[in-house]
PDB file of C-alpha atoms in Angstrom:
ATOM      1  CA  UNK A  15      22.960 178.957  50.868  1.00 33.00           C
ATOM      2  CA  UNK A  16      19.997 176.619  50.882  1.00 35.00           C
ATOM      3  CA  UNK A  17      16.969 176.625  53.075  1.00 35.00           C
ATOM      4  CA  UNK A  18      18.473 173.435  54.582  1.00 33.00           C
ATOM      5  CA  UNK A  19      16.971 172.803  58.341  1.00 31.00           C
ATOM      6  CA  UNK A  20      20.464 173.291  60.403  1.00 30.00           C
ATOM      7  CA  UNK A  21      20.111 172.660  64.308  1.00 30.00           C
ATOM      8  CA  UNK A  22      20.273 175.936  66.144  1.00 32.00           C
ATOM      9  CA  UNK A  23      23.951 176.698  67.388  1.00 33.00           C
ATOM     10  CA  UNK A  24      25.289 179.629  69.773  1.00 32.00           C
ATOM     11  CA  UNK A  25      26.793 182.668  68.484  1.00 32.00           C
ATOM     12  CA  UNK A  26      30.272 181.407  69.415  1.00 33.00           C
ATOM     13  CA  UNK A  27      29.849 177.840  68.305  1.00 33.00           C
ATOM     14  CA  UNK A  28      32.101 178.137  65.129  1.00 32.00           C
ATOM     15  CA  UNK A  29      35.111 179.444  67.439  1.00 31.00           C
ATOM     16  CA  UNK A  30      34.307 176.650  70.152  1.00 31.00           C
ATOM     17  CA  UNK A  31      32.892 173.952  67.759  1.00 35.00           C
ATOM     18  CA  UNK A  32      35.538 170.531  67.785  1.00 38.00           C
ATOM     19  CA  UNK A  33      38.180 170.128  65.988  1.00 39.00           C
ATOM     20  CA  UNK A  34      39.606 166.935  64.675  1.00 43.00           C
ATOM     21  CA  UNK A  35      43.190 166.028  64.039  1.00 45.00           C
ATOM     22  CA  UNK A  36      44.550 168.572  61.379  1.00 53.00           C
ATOM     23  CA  UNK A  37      43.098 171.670  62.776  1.00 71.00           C
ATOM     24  CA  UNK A  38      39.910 171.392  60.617  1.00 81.00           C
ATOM     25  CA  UNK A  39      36.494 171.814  62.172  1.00 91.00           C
ATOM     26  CA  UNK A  40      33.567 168.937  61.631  1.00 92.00           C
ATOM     27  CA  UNK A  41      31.830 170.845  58.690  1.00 93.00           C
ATOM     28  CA  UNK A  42      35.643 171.607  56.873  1.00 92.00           C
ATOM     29  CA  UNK A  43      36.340 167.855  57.655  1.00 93.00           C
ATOM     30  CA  UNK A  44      33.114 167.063  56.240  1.00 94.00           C
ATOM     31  CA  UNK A  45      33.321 169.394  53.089  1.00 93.00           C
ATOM     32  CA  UNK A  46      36.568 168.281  52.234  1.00 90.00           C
ATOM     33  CA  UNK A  47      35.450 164.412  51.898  1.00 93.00           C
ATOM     34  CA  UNK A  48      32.776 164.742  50.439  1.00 94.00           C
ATOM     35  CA  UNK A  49      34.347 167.239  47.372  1.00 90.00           C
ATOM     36  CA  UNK A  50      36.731 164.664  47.034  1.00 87.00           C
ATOM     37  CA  UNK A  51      34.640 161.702  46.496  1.00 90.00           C
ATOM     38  CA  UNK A  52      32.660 163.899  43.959  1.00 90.00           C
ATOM     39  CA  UNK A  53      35.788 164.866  41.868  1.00 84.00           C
ATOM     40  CA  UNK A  54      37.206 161.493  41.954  1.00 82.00           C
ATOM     41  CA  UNK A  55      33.445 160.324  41.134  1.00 86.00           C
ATOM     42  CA  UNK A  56      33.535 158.015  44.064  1.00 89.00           C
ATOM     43  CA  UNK A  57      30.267 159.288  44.304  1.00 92.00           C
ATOM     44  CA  UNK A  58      28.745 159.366  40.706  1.00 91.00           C
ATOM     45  CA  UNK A  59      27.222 162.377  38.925  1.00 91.00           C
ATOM     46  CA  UNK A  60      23.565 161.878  39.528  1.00 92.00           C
ATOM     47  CA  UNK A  61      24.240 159.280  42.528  1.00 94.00           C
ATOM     48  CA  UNK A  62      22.573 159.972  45.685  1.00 94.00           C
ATOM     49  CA  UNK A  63      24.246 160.894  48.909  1.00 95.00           C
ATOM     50  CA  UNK A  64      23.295 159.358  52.033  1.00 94.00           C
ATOM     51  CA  UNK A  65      23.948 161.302  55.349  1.00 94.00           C
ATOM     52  CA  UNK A  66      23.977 158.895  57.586  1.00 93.00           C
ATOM     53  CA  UNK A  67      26.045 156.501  55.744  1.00 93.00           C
ATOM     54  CA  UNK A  68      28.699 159.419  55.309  1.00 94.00           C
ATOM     55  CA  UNK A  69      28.628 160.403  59.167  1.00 94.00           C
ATOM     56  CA  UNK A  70      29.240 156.653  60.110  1.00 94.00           C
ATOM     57  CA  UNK A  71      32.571 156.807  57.281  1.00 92.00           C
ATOM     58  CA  UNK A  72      34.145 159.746  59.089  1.00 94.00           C
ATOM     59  CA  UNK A  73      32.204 159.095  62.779  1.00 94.00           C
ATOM     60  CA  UNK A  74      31.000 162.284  63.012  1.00 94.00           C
ATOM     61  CA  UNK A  75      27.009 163.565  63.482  1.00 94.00           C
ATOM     62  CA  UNK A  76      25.043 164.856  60.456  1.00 94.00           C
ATOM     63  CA  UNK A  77      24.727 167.959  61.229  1.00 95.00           C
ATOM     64  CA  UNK A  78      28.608 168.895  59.844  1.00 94.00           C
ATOM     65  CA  UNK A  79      27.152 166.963  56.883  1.00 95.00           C
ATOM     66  CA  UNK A  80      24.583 168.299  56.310  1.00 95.00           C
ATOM     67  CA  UNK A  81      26.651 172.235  56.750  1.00 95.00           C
ATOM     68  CA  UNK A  82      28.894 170.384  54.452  1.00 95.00           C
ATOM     69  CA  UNK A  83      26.240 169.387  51.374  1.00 95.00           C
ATOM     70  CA  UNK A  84      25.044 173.379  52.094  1.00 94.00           C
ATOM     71  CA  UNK A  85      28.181 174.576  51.012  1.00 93.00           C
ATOM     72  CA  UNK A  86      28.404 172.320  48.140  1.00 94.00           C
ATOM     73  CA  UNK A  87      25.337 172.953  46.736  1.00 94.00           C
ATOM     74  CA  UNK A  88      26.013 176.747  47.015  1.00 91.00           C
ATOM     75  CA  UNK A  89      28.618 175.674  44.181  1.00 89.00           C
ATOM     76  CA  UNK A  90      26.758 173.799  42.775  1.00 90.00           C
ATOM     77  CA  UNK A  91      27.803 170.358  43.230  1.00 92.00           C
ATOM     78  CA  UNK A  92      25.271 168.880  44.804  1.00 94.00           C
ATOM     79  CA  UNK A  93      21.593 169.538  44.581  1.00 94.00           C
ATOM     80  CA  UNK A  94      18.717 168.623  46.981  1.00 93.00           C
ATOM     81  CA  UNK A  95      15.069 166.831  46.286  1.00 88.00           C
ATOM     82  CA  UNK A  96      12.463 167.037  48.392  1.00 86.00           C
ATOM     83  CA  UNK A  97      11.542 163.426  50.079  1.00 82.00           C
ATOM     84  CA  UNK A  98      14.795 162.542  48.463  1.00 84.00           C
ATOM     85  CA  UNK A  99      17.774 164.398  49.747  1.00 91.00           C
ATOM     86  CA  UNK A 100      21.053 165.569  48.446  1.00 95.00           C
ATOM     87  CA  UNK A 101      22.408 164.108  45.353  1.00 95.00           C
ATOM     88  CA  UNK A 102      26.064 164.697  43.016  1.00 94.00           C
ATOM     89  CA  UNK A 103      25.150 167.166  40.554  1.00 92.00           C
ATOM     90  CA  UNK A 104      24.632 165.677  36.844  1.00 91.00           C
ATOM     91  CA  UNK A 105      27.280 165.348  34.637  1.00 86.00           C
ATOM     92  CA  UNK A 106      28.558 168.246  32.736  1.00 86.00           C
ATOM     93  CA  UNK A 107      27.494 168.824  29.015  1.00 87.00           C
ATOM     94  CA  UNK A 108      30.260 168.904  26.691  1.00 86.00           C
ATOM     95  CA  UNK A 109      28.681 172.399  25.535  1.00 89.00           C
ATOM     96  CA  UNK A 110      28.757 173.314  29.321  1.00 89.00           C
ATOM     97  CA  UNK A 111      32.131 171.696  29.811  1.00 88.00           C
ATOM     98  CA  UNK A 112      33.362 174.434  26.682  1.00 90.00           C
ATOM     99  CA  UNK A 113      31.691 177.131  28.279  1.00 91.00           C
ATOM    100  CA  UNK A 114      33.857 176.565  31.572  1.00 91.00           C
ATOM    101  CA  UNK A 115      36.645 177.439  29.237  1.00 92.00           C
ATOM    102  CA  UNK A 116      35.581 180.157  27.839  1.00 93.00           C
ATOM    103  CA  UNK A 117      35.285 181.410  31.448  1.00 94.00           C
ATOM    104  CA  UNK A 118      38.548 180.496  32.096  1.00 94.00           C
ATOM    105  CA  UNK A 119      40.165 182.541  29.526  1.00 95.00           C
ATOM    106  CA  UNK A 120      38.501 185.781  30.768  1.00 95.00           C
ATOM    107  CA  UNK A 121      39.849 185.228  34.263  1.00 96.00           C
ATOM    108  CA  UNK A 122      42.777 183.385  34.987  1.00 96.00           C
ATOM    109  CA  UNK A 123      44.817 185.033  32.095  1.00 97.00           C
ATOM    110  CA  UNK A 124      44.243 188.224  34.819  1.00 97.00           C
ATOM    111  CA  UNK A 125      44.698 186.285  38.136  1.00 96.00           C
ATOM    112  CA  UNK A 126      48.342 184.851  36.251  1.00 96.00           C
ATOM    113  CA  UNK A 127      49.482 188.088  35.513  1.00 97.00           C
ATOM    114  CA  UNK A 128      48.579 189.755  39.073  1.00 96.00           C
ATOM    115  CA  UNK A 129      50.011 186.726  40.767  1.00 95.00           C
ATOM    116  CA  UNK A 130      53.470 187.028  38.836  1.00 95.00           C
ATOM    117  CA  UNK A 131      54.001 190.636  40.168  1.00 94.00           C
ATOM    118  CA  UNK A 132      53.069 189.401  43.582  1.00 90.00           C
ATOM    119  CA  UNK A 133      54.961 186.159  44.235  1.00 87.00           C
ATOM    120  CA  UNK A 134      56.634 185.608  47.478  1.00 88.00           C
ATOM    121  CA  UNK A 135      59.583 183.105  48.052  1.00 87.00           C
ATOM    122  CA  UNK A 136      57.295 180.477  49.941  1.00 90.00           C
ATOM    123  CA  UNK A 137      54.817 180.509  46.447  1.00 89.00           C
ATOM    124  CA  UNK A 138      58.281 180.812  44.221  1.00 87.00           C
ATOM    125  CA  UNK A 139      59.139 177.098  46.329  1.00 90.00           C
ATOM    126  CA  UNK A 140      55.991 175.927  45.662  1.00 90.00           C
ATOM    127  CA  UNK A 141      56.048 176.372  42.096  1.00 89.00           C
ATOM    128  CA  UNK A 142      59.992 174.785  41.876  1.00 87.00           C
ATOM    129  CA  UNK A 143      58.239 171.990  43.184  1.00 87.00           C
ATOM    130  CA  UNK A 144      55.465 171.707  40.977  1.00 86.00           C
ATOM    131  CA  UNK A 145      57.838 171.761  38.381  1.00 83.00           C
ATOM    132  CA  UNK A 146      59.734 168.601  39.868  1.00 82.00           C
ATOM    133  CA  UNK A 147      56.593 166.801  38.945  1.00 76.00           C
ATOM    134  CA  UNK A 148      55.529 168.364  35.611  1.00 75.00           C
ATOM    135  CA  UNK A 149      59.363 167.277  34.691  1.00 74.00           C
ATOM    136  CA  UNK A 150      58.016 163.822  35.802  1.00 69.00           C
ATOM    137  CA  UNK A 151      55.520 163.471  33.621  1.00 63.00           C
ATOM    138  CA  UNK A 152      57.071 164.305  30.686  1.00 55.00           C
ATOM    139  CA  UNK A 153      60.137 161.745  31.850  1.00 53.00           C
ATOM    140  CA  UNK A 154      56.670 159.291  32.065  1.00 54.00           C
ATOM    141  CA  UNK A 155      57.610 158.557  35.415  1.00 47.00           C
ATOM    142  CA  UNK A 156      55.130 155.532  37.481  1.00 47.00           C
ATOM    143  CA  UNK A 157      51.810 157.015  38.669  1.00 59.00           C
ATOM    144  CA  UNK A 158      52.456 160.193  36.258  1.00 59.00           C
ATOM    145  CA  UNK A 159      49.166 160.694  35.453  1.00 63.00           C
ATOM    146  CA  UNK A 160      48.143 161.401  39.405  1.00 64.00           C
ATOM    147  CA  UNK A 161      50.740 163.356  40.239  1.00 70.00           C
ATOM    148  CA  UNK A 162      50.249 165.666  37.398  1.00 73.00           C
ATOM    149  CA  UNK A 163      46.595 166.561  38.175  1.00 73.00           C
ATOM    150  CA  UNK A 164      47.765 167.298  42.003  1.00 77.00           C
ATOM    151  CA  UNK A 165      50.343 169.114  40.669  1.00 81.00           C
ATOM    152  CA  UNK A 166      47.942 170.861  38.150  1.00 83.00           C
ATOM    153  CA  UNK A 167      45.685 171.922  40.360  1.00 83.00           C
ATOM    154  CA  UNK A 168      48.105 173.377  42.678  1.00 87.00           C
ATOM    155  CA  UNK A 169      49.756 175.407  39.901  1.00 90.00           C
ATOM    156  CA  UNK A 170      45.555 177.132  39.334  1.00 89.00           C
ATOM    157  CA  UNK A 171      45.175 177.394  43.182  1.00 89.00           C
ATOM    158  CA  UNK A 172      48.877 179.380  43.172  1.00 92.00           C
ATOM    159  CA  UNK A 173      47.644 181.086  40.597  1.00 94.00           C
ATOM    160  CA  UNK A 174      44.303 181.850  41.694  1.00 93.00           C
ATOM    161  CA  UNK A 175      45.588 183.021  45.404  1.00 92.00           C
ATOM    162  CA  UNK A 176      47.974 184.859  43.933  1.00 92.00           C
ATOM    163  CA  UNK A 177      45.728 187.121  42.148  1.00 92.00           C
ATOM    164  CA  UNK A 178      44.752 189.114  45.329  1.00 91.00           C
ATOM    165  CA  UNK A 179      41.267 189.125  44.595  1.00 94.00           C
ATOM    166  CA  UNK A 180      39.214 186.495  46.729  1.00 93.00           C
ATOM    167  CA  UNK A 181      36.058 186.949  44.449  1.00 93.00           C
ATOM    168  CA  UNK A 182      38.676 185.838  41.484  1.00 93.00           C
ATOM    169  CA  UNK A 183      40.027 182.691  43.653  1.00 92.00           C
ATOM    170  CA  UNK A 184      36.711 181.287  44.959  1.00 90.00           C
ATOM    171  CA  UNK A 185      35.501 181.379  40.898  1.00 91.00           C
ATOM    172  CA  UNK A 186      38.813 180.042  40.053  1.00 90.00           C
ATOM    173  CA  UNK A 187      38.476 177.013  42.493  1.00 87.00           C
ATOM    174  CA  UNK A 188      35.086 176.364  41.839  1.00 87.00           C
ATOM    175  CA  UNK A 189      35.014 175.917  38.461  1.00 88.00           C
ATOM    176  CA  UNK A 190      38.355 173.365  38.348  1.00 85.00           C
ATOM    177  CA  UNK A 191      36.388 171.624  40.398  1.00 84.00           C
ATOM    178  CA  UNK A 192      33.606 171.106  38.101  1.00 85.00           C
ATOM    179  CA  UNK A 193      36.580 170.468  35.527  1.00 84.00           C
ATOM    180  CA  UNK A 194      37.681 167.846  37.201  1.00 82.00           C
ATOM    181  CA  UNK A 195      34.901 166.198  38.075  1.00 83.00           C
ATOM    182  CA  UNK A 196      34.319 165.869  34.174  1.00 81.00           C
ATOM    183  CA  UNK A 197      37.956 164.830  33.218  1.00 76.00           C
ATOM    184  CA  UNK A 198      37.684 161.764  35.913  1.00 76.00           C
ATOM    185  CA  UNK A 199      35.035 160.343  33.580  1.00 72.00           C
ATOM    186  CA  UNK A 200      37.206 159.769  30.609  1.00 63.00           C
ATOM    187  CA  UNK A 201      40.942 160.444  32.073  1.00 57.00           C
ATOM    188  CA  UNK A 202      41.862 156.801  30.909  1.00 45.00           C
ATOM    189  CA  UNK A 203      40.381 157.538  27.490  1.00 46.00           C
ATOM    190  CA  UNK A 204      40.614 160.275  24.756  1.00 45.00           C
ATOM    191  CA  UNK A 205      43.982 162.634  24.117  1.00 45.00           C
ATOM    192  CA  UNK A 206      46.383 160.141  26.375  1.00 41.00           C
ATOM    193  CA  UNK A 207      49.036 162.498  25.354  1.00 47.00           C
ATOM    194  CA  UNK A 208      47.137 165.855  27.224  1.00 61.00           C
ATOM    195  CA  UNK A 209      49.587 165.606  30.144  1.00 67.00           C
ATOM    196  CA  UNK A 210      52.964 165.398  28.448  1.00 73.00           C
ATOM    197  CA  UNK A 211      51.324 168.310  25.962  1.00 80.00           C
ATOM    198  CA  UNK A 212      49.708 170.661  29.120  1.00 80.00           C
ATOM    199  CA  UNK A 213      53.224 170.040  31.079  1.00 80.00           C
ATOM    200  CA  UNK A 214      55.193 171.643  28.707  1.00 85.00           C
ATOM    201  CA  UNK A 215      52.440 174.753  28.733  1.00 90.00           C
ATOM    202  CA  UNK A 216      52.672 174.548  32.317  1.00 89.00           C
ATOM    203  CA  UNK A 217      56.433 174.817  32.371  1.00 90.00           C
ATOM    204  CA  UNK A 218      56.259 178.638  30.682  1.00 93.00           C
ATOM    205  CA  UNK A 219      53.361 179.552  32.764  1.00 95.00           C
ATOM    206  CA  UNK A 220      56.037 178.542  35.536  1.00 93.00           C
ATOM    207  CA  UNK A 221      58.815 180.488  33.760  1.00 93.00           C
ATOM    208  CA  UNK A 222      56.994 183.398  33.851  1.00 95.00           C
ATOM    209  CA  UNK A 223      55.695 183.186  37.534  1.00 94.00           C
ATOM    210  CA  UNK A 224      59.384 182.683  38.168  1.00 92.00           C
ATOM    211  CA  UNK A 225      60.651 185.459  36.172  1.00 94.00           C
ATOM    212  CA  UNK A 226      57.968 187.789  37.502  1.00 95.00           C
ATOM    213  CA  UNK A 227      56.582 188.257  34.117  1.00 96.00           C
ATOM    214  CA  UNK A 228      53.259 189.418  34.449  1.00 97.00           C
ATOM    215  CA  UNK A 229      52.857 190.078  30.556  1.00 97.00           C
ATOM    216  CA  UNK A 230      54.252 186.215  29.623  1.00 97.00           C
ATOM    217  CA  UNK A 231      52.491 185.101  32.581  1.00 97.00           C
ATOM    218  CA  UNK A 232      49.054 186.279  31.502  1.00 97.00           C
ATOM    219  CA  UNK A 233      49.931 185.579  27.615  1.00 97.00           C
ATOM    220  CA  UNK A 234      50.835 182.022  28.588  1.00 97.00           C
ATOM    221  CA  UNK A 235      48.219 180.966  30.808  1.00 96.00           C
ATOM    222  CA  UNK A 236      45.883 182.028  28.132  1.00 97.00           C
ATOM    223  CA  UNK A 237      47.570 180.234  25.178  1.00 95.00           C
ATOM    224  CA  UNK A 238      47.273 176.813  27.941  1.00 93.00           C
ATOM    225  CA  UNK A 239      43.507 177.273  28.560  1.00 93.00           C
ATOM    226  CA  UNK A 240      42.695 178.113  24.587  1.00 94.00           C
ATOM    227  CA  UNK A 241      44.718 174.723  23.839  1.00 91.00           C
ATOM    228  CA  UNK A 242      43.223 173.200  26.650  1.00 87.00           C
ATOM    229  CA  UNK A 243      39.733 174.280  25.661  1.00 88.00           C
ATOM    230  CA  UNK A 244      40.610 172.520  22.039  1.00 88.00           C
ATOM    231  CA  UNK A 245      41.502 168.978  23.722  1.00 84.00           C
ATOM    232  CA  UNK A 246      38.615 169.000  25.927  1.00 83.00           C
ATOM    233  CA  UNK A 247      36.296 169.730  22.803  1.00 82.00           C
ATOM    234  CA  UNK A 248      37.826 166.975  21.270  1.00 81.00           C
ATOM    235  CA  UNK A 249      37.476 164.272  23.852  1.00 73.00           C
ATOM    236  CA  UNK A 250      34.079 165.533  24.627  1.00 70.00           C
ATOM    237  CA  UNK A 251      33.255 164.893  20.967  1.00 67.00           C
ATOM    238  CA  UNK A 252      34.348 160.804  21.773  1.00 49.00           C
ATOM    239  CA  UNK A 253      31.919 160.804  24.633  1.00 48.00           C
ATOM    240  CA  UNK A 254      29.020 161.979  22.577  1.00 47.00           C
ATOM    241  CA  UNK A 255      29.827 159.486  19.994  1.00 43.00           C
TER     242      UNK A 255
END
């Protein structure tokens, strides 16, 4: 965590603090807006973040902002100047971008295989479901392209929580977060074929999570991310041209 200056707040303030419609508290409220205006790039890499405009959007104080930016900047997202104050983080290198990956493939291959032994009949719905829409885009259904990077990044949060290790799923979710903050800068441009190509990956990664496979399920999750790893190289390369 930062040195950010947070107001003093009694010992039992985050059991009592408010909560808004949802169940979340403020600073979750706050947190979850804000990461999703930086990984749709509603808020630019580089861009300043003003508190006060952000506490009048969702009508809330600063201070759950502020707790909010904290958090994010623990991950990395966000990064504070003094006299300025918190801006987006800049945008990924395309050698950073491939060194994500490589991460990737030493983890998740792990989490994938520990999540297919554990799978439970709520996560085995989830996943029929997130096949519904992988199906979709390969069908090219309307608004295709959406649904499969919600549907995406549900499959890697299934996967992640699945693993049973919550050092394993907080590294997980962080770094598809920085992933995704990259891919909203050129989604519209290089590889326009990725999605029907990573659905059908995603479909035996799904197979095997079904099957409780954890040897397919760690082999395929691997072979997705090493392909992946390739396209992303490859539409990097555009950008730096």
């Amino acid at each position: 965590m930062s040195d950010l200056p947070i107001m003093p707040m009694p010992a039992d303030a985050t059991a009592s603090a408010p909560r808004p419609s949802g169940g979340m508290t403020l600073v979750e409220r706050a947190y979850q807006h804000l990461l999703s205006m930086l990984m749709t790039v509603k808020i630019a890499p580089g861009e300043r973040i003003p508190i006060d405009t952000v506490a009048r959007q969702l009508g809330i104080s600063q201070t759950p902002i502020r707790e909010a930016l904290s958090q994010l900047e623990a991950e990395k997202l966000v990064y504070k100047t003094t006299n300025v104050g918190y801006r987006a983080s800049p945008q990924m290198t395309p050698e950073e971008v491939h060194d994500l990956y490589t991460l990737r493939v030493l983890i998740e291959p792990y989490a994938a295989a520990r999540a297919a032994e554990h799978m439970d009949d709520e996560a085995l719905a989830i996943l029929q479901s997130i096949q519904a829409e992988m199906d979709a885009v390969v069908d090219r259904d309307e608004q295709a392209f959406a649904r499969f990077a919600e549907a995406d990044a549900q499959l890697h949060r299934l996967i992640a929580r699945g693993s049973g290790n919550r050092l394993i799923e907080e590294t997980i979710e962080r770094l598809h977060s920085h992933l995704q903050i990259f891919r909203s800068l050129y989604q519209n441009g290089a590889q326009p074929n990725a999605p029907e190509v990573a659905a059908r990956e995603h479909q035996l990664i799904i197979a095997a999570l079904l099957a409780h496979d954890p040897v397919a399920a760690e082999e395929s999750v691997r072979q997705h991310l090493t392909s992946s790893q390739q396209r992303m190289d490859r539409a990097s390369g555009t950008l730096r041209s």
